Coordinates of C-alpha atoms in Angstrom, one line a residue:
Chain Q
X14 CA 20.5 197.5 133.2
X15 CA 21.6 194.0 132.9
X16 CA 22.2 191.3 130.7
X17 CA 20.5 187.9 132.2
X18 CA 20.9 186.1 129.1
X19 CA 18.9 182.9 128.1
X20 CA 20.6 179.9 126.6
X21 CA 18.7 177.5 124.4
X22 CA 19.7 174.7 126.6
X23 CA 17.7 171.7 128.4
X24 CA 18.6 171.0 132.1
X25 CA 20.1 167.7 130.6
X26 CA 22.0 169.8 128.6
X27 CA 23.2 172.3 131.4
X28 CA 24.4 169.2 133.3
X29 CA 26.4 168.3 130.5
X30 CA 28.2 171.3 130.1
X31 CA 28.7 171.8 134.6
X32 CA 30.1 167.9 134.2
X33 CA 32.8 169.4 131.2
X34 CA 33.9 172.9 133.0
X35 CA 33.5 172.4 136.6
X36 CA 36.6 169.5 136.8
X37 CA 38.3 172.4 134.7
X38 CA 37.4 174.9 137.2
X39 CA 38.6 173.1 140.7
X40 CA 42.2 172.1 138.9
X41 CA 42.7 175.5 138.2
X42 CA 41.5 176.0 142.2
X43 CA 44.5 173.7 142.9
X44 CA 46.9 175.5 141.2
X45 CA 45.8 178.9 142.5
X46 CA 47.1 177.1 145.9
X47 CA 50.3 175.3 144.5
X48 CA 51.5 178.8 142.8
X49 CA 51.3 180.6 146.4
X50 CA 52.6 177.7 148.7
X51 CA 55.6 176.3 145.8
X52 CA 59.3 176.5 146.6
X53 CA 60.4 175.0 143.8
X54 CA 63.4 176.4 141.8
X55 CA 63.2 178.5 138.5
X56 CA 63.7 175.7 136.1
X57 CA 60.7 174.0 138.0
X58 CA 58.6 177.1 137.9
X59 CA 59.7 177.7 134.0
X60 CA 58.2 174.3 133.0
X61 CA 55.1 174.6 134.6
X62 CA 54.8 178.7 133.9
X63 CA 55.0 176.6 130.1
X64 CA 52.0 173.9 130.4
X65 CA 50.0 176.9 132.4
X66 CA 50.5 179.4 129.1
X67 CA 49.6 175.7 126.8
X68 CA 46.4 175.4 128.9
X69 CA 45.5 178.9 128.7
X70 CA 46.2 179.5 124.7
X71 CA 43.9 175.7 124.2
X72 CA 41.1 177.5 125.9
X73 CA 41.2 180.9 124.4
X74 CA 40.9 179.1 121.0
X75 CA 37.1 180.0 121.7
X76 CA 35.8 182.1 124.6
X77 CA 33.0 184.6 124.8
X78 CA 33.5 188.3 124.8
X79 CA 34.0 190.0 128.4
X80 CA 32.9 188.3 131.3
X81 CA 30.6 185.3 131.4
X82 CA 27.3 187.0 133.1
X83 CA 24.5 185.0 134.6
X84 CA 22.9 182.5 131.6
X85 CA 19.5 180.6 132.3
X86 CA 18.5 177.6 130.6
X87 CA 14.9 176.9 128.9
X88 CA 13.9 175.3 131.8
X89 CA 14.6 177.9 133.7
X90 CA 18.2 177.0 135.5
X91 CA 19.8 180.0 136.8
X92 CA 23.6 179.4 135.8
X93 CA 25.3 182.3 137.8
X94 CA 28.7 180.2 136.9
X95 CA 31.5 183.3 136.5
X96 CA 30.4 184.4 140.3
X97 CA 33.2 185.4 142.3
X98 CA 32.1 183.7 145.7
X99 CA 29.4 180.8 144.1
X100 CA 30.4 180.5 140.2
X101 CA 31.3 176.7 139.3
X102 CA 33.2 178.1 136.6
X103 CA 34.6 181.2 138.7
X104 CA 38.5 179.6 139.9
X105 CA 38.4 182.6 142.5
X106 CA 35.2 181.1 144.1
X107 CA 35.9 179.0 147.0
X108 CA 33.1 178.3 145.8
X109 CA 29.9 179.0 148.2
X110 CA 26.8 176.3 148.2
X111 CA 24.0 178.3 149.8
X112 CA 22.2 176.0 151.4
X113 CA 17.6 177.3 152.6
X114 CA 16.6 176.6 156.0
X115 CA 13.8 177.6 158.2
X116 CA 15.7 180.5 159.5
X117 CA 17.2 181.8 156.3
X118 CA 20.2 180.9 154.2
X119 CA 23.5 179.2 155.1
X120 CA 27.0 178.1 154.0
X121 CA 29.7 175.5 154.9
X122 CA 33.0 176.3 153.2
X123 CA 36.4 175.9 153.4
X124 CA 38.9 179.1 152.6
X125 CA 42.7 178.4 152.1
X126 CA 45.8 180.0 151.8
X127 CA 44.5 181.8 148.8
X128 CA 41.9 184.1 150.9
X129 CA 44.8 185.3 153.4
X130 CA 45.0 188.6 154.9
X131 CA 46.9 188.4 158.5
X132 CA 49.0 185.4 158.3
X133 CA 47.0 182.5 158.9
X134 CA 43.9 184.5 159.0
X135 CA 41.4 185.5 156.4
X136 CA 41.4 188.9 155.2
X137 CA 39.0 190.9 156.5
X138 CA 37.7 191.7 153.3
X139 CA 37.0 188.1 152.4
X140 CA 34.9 188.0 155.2
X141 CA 33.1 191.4 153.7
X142 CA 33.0 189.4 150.1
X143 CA 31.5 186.4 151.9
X144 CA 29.0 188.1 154.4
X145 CA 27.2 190.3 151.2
X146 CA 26.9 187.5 149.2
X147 CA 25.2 185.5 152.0
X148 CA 23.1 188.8 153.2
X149 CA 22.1 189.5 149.8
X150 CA 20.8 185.5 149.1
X151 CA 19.1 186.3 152.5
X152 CA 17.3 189.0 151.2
X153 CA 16.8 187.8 147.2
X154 CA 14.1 185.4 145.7
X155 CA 14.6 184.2 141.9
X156 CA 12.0 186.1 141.0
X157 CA 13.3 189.8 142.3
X158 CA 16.6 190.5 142.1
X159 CA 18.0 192.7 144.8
X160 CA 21.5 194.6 144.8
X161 CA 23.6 196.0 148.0
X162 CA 22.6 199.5 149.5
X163 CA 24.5 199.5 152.6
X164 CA 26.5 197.1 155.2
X165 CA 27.9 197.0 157.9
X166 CA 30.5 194.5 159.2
X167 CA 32.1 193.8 163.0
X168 CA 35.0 192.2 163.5
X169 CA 35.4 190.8 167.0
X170 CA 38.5 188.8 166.8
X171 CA 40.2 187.5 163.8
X172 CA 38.6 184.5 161.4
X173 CA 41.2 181.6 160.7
X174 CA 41.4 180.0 157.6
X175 CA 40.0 176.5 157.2
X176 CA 36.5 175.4 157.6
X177 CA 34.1 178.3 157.8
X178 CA 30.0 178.7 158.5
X179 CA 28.4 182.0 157.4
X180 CA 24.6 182.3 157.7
X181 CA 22.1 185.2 157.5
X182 CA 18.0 186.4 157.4
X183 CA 15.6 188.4 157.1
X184 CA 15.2 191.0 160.0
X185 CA 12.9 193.3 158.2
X186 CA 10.9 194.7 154.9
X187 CA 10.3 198.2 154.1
X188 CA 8.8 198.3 151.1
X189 CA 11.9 197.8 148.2
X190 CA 14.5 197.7 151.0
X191 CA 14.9 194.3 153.1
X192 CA 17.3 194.2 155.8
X193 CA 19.3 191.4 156.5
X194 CA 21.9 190.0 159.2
X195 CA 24.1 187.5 159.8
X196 CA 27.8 186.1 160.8
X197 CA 30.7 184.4 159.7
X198 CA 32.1 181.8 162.2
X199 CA 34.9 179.6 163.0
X200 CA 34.8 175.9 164.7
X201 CA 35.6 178.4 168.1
X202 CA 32.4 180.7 167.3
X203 CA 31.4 183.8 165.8
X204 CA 34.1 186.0 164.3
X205 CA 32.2 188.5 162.1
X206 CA 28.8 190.2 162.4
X207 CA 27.1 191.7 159.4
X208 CA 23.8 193.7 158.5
X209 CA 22.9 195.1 155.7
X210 CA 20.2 196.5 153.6
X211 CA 19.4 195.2 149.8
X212 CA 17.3 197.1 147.6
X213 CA 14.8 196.1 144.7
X214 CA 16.6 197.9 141.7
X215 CA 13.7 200.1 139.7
X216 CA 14.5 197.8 136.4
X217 CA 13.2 194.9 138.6
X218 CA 10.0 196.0 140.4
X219 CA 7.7 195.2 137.6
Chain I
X4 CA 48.8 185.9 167.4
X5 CA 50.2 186.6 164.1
X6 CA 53.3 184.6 162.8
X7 CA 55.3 187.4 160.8
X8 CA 58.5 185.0 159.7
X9 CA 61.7 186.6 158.8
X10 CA 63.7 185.3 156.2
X11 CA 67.5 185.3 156.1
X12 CA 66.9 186.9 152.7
X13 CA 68.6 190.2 151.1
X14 CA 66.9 192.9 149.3
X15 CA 68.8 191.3 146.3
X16 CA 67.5 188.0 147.0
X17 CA 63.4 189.2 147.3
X18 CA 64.1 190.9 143.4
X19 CA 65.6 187.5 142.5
X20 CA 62.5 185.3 144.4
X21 CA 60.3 187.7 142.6
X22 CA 61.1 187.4 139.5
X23 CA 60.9 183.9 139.3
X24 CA 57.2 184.0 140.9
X25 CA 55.6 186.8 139.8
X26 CA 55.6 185.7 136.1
X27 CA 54.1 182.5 137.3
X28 CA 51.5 184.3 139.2
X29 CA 50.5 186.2 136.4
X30 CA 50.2 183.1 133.9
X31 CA 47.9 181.9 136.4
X32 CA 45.6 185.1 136.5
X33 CA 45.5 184.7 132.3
X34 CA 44.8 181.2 133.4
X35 CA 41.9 181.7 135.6
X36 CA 40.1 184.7 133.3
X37 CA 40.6 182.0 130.3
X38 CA 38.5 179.4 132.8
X39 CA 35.7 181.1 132.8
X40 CA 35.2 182.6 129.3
X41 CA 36.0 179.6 127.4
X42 CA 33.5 177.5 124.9
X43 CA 36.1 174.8 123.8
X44 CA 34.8 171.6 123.8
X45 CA 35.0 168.6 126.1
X46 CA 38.2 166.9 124.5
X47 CA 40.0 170.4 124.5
X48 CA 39.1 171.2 128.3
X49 CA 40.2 167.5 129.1
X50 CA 44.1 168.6 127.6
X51 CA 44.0 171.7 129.4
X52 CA 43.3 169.8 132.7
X53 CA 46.4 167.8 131.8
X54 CA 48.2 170.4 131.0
X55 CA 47.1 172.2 134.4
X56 CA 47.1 169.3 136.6
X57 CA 51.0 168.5 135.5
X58 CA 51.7 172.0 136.3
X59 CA 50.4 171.7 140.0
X60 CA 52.3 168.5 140.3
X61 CA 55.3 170.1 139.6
X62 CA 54.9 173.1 141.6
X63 CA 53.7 170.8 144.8
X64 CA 57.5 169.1 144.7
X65 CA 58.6 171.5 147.4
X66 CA 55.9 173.8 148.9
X67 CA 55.3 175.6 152.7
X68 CA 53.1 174.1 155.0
X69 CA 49.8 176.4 155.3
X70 CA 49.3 179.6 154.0
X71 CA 52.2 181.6 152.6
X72 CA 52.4 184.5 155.7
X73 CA 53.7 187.2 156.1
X74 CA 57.9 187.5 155.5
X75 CA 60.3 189.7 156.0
X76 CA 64.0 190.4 154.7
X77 CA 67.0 190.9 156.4
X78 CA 66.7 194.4 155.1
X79 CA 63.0 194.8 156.4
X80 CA 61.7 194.1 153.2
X81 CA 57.9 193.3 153.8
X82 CA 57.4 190.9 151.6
X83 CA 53.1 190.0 151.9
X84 CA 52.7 188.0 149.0
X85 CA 50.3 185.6 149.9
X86 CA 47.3 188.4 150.7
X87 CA 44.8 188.0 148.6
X88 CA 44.3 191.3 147.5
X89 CA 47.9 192.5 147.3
X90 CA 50.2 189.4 146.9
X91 CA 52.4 189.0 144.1
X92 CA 52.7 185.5 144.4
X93 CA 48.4 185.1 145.1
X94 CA 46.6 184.6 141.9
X95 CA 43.5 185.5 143.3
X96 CA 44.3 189.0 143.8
X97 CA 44.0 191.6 140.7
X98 CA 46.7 193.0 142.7
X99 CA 46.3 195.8 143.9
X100 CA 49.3 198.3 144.1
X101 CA 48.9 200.7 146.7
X102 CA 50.0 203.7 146.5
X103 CA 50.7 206.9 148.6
X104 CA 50.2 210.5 148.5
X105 CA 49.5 214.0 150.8
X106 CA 46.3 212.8 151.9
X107 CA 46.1 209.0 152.0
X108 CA 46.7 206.3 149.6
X109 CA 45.4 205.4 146.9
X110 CA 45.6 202.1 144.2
X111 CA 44.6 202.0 139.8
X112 CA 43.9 198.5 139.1
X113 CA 41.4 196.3 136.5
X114 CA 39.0 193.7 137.4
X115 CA 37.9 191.2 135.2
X116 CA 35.5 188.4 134.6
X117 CA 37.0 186.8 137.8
X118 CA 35.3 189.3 140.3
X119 CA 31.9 189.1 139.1
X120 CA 28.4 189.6 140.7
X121 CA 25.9 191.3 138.7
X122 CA 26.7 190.6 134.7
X123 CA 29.2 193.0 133.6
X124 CA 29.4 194.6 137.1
X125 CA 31.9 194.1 140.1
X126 CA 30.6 192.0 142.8
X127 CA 29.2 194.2 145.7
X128 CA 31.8 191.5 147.9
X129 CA 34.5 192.5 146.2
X130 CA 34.3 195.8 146.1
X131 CA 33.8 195.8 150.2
X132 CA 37.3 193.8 149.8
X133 CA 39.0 196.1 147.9
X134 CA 37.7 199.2 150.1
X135 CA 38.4 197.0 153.2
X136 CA 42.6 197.2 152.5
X137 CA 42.4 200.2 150.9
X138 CA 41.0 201.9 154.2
X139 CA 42.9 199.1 156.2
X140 CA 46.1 200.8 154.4
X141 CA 45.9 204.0 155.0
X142 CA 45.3 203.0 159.4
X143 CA 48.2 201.4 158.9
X144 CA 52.1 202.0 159.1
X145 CA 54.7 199.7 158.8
X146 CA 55.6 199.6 162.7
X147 CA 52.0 199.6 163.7
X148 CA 49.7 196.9 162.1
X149 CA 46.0 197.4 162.7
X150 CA 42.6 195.5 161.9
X151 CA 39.8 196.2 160.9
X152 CA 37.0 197.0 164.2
X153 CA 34.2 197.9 162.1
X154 CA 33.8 198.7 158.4
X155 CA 30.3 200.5 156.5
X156 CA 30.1 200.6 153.0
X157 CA 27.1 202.6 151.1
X158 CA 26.8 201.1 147.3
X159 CA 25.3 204.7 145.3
X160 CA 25.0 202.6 141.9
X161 CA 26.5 199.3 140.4
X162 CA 30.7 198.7 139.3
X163 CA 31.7 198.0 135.6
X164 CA 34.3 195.8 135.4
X165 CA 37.1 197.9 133.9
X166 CA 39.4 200.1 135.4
X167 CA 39.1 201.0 138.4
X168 CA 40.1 203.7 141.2
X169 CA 40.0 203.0 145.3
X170 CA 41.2 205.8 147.5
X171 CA 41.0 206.3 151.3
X172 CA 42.7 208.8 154.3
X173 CA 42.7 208.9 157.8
X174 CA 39.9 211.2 159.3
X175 CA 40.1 210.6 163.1
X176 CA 42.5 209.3 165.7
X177 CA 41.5 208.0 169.4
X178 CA 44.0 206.4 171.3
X179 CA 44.2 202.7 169.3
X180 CA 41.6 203.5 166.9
X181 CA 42.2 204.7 163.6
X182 CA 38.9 205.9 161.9
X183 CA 39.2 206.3 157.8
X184 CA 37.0 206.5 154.7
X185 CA 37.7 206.3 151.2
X186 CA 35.8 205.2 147.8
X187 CA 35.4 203.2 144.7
X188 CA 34.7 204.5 141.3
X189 CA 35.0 203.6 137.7
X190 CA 36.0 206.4 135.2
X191 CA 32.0 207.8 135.7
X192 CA 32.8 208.6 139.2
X193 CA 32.2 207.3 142.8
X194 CA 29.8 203.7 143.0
X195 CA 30.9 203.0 146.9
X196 CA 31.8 204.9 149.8
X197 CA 33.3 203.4 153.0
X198 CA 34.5 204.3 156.7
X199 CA 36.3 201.9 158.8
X200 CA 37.5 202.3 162.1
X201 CA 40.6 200.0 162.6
X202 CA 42.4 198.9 165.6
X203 CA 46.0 198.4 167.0
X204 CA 45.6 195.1 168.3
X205 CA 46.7 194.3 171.9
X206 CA 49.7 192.5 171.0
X207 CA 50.9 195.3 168.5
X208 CA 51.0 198.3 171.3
X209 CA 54.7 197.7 172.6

C-alpha cells in the first residue's frame, strides 16, 4: 500500500508554499550543473563545499521523516513535488510539465549536462526514466492510479542533450492493463521508441 | 560520434582532481535530499538560496563548455564522471559503483527521497535507469563501448527506497550484439527483471 497523504491546505495556500520551495528547488538545479562543469581550484571548491554544507544544515533544522510522498490539498491539488522526473521540489527533476492533448500526453524539456551518458548524449537510461513517466501519465487518470508492468524501449540512434519532446497514448485497454506507446525526440527526429503496459494495482480498483 | 577527450593527466593527478571534487559532489547530494524534505520557513529558504546561489557563482568562475564527457588519463584512466548514474563529480547520480565478479557485475547502492515515484517506492524510471547501465555494463569492456539496441523490463511488485542490489551477465553473443539480463531487488528479493540487447556501434568496430 501507499501513503497519499492529505494536507489541510487551501489552493491559495499550496501556491504559497510552490512560490517558497520551488525558487529553492531550481538554485539547487543550478548548482547540480556548476558542481559537474567547475574547474575551479581547491580553495574555490572549499569555500563553496562551505556555504553548500550552511545551506544544507539551515534546511535540515526542520524536514519531514523519509521522503516527501505525494500530498493533496483540501481542494483536491495533487502535489507529487519529491518526483524524480516532475517534482517542483525534486532538484533531480529536469523537471517534466506534462502537457493533455487530443492524442494523449506530451512534454517539452530541456536535459543538461547533468542527464549524460555518452559524451554529449543522454544516457539511455534517462530516456527509459523519461519514456515510463510519460507512458504511465498516458495510461493514468487522477482518479486510478496505475503502476509499470512491462516496457519496452528502442533505441535507434543516440538522443543529444538539449531540448527534448517526449509524447505518448493510449493504444489499447484490457481490462486493468492499458497499453501505452510513445517516443522521445530530438530537434532531428525520433531517437527512442517505447511501449509499455500499466496496470490498475488491486488496492486501487475499488 | 562520441568525443572521448584525453587529458594530459597522471594516475596521481585523477586521485588528486578527485579529491577535491568528490567531497563537493557529495555535499551537493546532502544538499539536494535536504531540498526536498525540508519544512523551514520562507526567511530560512530565502538564506539558503543565498547561501546556494554564492556557491554556484563561485564554482561558475572557471567551468567546461557543455557537458563534462568522457576523459581519459595518460595512464588510461577512464575517468566518466559526468554520467549520471556513475559520475563522481554528477550529483544526480546515487552513484552507483559497479562492480565485477565470475558471472557479471553487479553494484550495492541506496536511493533516497531524490528518486521517487510512488510514496516511499523507487520510481519505475529510475529503476529502468539503474538496470539500463547495469546491463549496459556487463556488454561492455573497456576497448569495446556498446549501446543500448533495445531494453525490456518486467516490474513483479513496487521498490522501497533503501538499499538496494542491481546485477546483470551476458547471456548471448551475435556478431555486434551483446544480449544481457540482470535484476533489481531490495533486501525482500527481486522487484524488476531486465534484458537488453546492446550494440557495438559502427564507429567502435576497428
Amino acid at each position: 500500500m501507499l501513503d497519499w497523504t492529505l494536507e489541510n491546505l487551501s489552493a491559495d495556500d499550496v501556491a504559497r508554499l510552490r512560490g517558497i520551495y520551488e525558487p529553492l528547488t531550481e538554485s539547487v538545479r543550478e548548482l547540480i550543473d556548476a558542481t559537474i562543469r567547475t574547474e575551479v581550484d581547491a580553495e574555490t571548491v572549499a569555500a563553496a563545499k562551505a556555504e553548500i554544507d550552511a545551506a544544507t544544515a539551515r534546511l535540515r533544522t526542520d524536514q519531514v521523516d523519509g521522503s516527501y510522498g505525494i500530498r493533496f490539498s483540501t481542494d483536491g491539488d495533487q502535489m507529487p513535488w519529491g518526483n524524480v522526473v516532475i517534482g517542483v521540489r525534486n532538484p533531480v527533476a529536469p523537471p517534466l510539465v506534462v502537457e493533455q492533448n487530443e492524442s494523449g500526453v506530451f512534454a517539452d524539456f530541456h536535459l543538461g549536462a547533468a542527464y549524460e551518458g555518452p559524451p554529449g548524449h543522454v544516457h539511455g537510461g534517462v530516456a527509459a526514466l523519461v519514456l515510463d513517466h510519460i507512458l504511465g501519465a498516458a495510461a493514468t487518470s487522477r482518479e486510478k492510479p496505475r503502476l509499470t508492468g512491462t516496457i519496452t524501449l528502442r533505441y535507434l540512434r543516440m538522443t543529444r542533450l538539449g531540448q527534448l519532446h517526449a509524447e505518448a497514448a493510449i493504444t489499447r485497454r484490457n481490462g486493468v492493463k492499458t497499453f501505452t506507446a510513445g517516443h522521445l525526440a530530438d530537434d532531428e527526429g525520433i531517437t527512442v521508441e517505447a511501449e509499455g503496459v500499466f496496470i490498475q494495482p488491486r488496492w486501487a480498483r475499488e
